[in-house]
CSV table of C-alpha atoms in Angstrom, one decimal:
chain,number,residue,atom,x,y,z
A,1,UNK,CA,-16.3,0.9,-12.6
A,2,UNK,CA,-14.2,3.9,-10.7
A,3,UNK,CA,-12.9,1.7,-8.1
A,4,UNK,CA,-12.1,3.9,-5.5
A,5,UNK,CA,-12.0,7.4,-5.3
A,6,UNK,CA,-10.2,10.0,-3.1
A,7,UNK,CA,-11.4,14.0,-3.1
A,8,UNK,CA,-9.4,16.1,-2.9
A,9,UNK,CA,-6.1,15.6,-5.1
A,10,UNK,CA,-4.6,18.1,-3.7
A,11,UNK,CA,-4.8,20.4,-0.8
A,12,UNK,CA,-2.8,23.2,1.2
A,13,UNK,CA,-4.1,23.5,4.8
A,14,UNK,CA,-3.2,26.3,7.5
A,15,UNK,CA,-1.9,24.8,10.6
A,16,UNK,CA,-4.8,24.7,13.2
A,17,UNK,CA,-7.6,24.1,10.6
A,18,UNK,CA,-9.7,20.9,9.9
A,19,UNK,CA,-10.5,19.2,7.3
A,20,UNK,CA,-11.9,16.1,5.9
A,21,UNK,CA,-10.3,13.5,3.4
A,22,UNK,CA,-13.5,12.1,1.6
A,23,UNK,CA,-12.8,8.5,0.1
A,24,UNK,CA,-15.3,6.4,-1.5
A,25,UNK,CA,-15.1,2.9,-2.9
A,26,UNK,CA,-17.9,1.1,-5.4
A,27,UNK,CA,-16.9,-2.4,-5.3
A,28,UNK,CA,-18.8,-3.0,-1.7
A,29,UNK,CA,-15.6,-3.8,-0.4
A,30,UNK,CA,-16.4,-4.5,3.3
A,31,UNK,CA,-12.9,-3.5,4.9
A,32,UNK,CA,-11.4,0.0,4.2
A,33,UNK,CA,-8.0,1.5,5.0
A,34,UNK,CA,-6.2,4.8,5.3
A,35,UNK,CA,-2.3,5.1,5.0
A,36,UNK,CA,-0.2,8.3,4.7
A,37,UNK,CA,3.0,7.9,2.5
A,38,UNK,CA,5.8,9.4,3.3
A,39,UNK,CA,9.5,9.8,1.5
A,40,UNK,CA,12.0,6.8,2.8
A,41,UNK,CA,9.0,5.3,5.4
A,42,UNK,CA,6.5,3.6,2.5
A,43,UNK,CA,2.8,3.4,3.7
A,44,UNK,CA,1.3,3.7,7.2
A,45,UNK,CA,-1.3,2.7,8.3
A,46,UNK,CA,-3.5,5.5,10.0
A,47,UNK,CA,-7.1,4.0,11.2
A,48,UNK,CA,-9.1,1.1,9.2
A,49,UNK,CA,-12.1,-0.5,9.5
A,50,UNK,CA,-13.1,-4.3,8.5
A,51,UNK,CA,-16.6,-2.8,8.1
A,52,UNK,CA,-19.0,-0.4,8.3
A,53,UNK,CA,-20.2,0.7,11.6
A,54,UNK,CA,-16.5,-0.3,13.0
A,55,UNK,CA,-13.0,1.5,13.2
A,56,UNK,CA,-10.0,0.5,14.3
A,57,UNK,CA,-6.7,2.6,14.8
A,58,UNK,CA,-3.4,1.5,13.1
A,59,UNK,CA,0.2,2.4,13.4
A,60,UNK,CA,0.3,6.2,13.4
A,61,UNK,CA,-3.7,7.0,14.1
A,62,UNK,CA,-2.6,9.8,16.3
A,63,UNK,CA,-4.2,14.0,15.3
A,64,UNK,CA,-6.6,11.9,12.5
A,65,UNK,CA,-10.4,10.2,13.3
A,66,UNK,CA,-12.3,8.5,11.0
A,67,UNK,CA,-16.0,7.2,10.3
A,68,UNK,CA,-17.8,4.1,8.9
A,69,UNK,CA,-21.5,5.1,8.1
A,70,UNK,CA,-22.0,2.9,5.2
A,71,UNK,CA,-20.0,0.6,2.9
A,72,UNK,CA,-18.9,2.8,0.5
A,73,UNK,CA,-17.5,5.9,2.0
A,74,UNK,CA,-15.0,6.2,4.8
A,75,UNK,CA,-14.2,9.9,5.9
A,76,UNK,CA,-10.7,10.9,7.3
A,77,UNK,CA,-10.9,14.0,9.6
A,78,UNK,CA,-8.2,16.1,10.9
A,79,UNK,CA,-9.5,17.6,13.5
A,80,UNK,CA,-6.4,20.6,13.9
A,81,UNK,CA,-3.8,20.2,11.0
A,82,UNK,CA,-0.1,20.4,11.9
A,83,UNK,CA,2.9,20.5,9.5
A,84,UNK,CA,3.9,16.9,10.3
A,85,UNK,CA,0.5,16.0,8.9
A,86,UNK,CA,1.8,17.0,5.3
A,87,UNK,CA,1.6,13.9,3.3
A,88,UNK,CA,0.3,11.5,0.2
A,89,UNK,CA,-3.3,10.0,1.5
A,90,UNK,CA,-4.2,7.3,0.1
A,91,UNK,CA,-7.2,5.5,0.6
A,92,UNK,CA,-7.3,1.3,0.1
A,93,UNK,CA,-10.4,-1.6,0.4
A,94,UNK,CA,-10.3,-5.1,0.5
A,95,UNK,CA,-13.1,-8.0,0.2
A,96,UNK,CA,-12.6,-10.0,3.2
A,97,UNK,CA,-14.9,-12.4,2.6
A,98,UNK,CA,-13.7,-14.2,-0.4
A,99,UNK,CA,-10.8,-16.0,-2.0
A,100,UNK,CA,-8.8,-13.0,-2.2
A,101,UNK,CA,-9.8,-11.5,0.7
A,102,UNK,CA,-6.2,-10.2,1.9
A,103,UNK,CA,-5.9,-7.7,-1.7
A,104,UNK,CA,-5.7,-4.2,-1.0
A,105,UNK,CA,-6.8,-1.8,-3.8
A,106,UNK,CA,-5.9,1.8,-3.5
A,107,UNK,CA,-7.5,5.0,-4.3
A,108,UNK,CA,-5.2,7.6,-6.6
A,109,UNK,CA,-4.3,9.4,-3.4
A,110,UNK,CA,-4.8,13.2,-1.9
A,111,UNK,CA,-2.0,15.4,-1.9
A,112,UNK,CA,-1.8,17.5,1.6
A,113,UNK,CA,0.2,20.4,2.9
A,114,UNK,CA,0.1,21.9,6.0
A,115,UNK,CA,1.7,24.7,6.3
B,1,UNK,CA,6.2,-2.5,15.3
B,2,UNK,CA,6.7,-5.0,12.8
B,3,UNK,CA,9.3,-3.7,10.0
B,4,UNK,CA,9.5,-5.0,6.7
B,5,UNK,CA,13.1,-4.5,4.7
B,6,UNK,CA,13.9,-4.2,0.6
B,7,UNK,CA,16.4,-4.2,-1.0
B,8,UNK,CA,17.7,-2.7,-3.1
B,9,UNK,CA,16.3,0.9,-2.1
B,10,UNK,CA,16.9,2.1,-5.9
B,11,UNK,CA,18.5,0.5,-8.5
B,12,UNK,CA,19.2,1.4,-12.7
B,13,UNK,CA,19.0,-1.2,-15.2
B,14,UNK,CA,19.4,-1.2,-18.7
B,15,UNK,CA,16.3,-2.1,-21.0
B,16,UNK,CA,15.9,-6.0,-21.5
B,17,UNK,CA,18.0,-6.9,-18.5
B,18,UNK,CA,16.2,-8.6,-15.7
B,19,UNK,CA,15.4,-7.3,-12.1
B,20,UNK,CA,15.3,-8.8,-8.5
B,21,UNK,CA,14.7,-7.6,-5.2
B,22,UNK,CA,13.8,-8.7,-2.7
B,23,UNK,CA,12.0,-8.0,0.6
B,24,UNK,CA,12.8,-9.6,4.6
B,25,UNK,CA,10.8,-9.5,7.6
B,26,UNK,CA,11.4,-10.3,11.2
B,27,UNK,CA,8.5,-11.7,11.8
B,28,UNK,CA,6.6,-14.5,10.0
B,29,UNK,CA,3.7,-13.5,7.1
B,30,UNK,CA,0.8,-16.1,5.7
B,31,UNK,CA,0.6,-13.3,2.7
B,32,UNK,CA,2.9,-11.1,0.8
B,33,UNK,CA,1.1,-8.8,-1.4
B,34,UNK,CA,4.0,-6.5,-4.4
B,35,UNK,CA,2.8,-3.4,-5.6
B,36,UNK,CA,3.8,-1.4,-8.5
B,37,UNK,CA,3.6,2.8,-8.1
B,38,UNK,CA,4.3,5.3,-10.3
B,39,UNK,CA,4.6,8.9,-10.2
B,40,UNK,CA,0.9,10.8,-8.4
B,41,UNK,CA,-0.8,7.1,-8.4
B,42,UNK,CA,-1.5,5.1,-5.9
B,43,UNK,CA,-0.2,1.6,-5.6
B,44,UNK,CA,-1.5,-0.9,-7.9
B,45,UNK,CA,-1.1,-4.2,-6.9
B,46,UNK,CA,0.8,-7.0,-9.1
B,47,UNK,CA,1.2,-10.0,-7.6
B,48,UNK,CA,-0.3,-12.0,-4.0
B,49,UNK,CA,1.0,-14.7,-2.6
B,50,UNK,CA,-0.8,-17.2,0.0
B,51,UNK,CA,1.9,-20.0,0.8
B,52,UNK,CA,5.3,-20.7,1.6
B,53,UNK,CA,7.2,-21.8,-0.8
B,54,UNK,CA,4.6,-20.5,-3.5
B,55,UNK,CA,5.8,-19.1,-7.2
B,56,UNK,CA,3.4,-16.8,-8.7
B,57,UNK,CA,3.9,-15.1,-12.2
B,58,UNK,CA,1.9,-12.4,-13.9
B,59,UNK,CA,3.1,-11.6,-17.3
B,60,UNK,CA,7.2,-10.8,-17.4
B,61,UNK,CA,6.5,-11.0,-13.2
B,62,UNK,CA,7.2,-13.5,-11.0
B,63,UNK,CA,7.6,-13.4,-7.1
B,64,UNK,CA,8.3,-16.0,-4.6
B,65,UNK,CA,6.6,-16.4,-0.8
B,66,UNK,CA,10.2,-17.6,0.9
B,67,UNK,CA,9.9,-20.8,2.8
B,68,UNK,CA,10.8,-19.3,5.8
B,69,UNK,CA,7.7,-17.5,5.8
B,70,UNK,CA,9.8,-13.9,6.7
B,71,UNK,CA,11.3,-13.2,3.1
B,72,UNK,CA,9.8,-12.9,-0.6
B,73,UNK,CA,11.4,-11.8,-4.3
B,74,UNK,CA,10.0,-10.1,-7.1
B,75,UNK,CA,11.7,-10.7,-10.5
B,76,UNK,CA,11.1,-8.7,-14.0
B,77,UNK,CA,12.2,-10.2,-16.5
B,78,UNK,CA,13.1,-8.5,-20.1
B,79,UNK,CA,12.9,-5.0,-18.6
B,80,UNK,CA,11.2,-2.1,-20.7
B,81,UNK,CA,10.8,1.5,-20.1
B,82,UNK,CA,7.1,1.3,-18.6
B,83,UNK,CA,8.2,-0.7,-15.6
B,84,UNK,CA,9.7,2.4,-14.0
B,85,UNK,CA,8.0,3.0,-10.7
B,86,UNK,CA,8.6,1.8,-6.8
B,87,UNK,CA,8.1,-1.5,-5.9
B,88,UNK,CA,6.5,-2.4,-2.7
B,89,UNK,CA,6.0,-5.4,-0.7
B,90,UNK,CA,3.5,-5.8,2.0
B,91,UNK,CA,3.5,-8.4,4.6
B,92,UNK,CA,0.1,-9.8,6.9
B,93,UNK,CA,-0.2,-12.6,8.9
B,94,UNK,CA,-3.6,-13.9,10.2
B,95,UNK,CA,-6.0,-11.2,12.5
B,96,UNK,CA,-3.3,-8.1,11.6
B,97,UNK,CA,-2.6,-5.5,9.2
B,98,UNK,CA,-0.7,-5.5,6.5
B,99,UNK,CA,2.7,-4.1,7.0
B,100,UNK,CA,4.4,-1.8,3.8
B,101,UNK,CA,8.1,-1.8,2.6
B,102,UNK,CA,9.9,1.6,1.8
B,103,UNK,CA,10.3,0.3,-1.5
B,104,UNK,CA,12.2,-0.4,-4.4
B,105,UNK,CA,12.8,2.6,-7.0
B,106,UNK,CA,13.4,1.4,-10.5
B,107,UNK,CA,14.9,3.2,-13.1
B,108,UNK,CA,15.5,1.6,-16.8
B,109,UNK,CA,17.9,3.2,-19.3
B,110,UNK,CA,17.2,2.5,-23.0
């Protein structure tokens, strides 16, 4: 199975644009999660949601809006890049319903520069 | 915010030796996740830990859920070349979000 995949890998943005981090996950995980890395702050949380239909905002949710159509895929939008933006996205799920409820898995992460 | 602290932030070993770090909270966890990164992947994770006290291994990997509740360790033991990466912990306690470390860069000389 893929696990969880993130499209783009890599992508330079003009300040002002939008543009949407697609991430999509095959194990019908029901909660999904997306963190921006940055050097010397590890991973952030931006928005999540424990399932689909439901969003929540987590630490640093502020410039970034996501969706939760279905199970597998949750969307992150930027709706107006800026340069603090530029970061590692990555793109995590977790089954909340079982034994191991709390593990995260991760996507491979999309590279984004604003510039 | 919550904060979650490791230590070391980098750290060079020589192949075969063993490895600790650890990682410190100020606030209590009921789950410490470590994951393993290496260069333009995302985390993968290693071990997950559920209870004070608790001693999990997976392969030359072992970590520890502190009896406190606001610490855990990671140990490798008989490092090789392949377990360069950053280490991260992650800490959650019940009806939040996990919370992620900096860090822990390894390097390992042969």
């Amino acid at each position: 199975t893929a696990g969880i995949t993130q499209a783009p890998t890599s992508q330079i943005l003009a300040a002002g644009r939008s543009m949407t981090l697609r991430c999509t996950q095959d194990m019908r995980h029901n909660a999904m999660y997306w963190y921006r890395q940055d050097l010397g702050l590890g991973l952030r949380l931006i928005h999540y949601s424990n399932t689909a239909g439901t969003t929540g905002k987590g630490e640093v949710p502020d410039g970034y809006s996501v969706s939760r159509a279905n199970t597998d895929d949750f969307p992150l939008t930027l709706a107006s890049a800026v340069p603090s933006q530029t970061s590692v996205y990555f793109c995590a799920s977790s089954d909340t319903g079982g034994p191991v409820y709390n593990e995260q898995f991760f996507g491979p992460g999309t590279r984004l520069t604003v510039l | 915010g919550q904060q979650l602290n490791q230590s070391p932030q980098s750290m060079f070993i020589q192949e075969g030796e063993d490895v600790s770090m650890n990682c410190t909270s100020s606030s209590i966890f009921n789950t410490w996740l470590w994951y393993k990164q290496e260069p333009g992947e995302g985390p993968v994770l290693l071990i997950a830990l559920y209870k004070a006290g608790e001693l999990t291994s997976n392969g030359r990997l072992t970590a520890q859920f502190g009896i406190t509740r606001k610490d855990s360790f990671l140990n490798i033991s008989a490092s090789i070349p392949s377990d360069v990466g950053i280490y991260f912990c992650a800490g959650k306690n019940y009806g939040q979000n996990f919370v992620f470390g900096p860090g822990t860069r390894l390097s390992v000389l042969p």
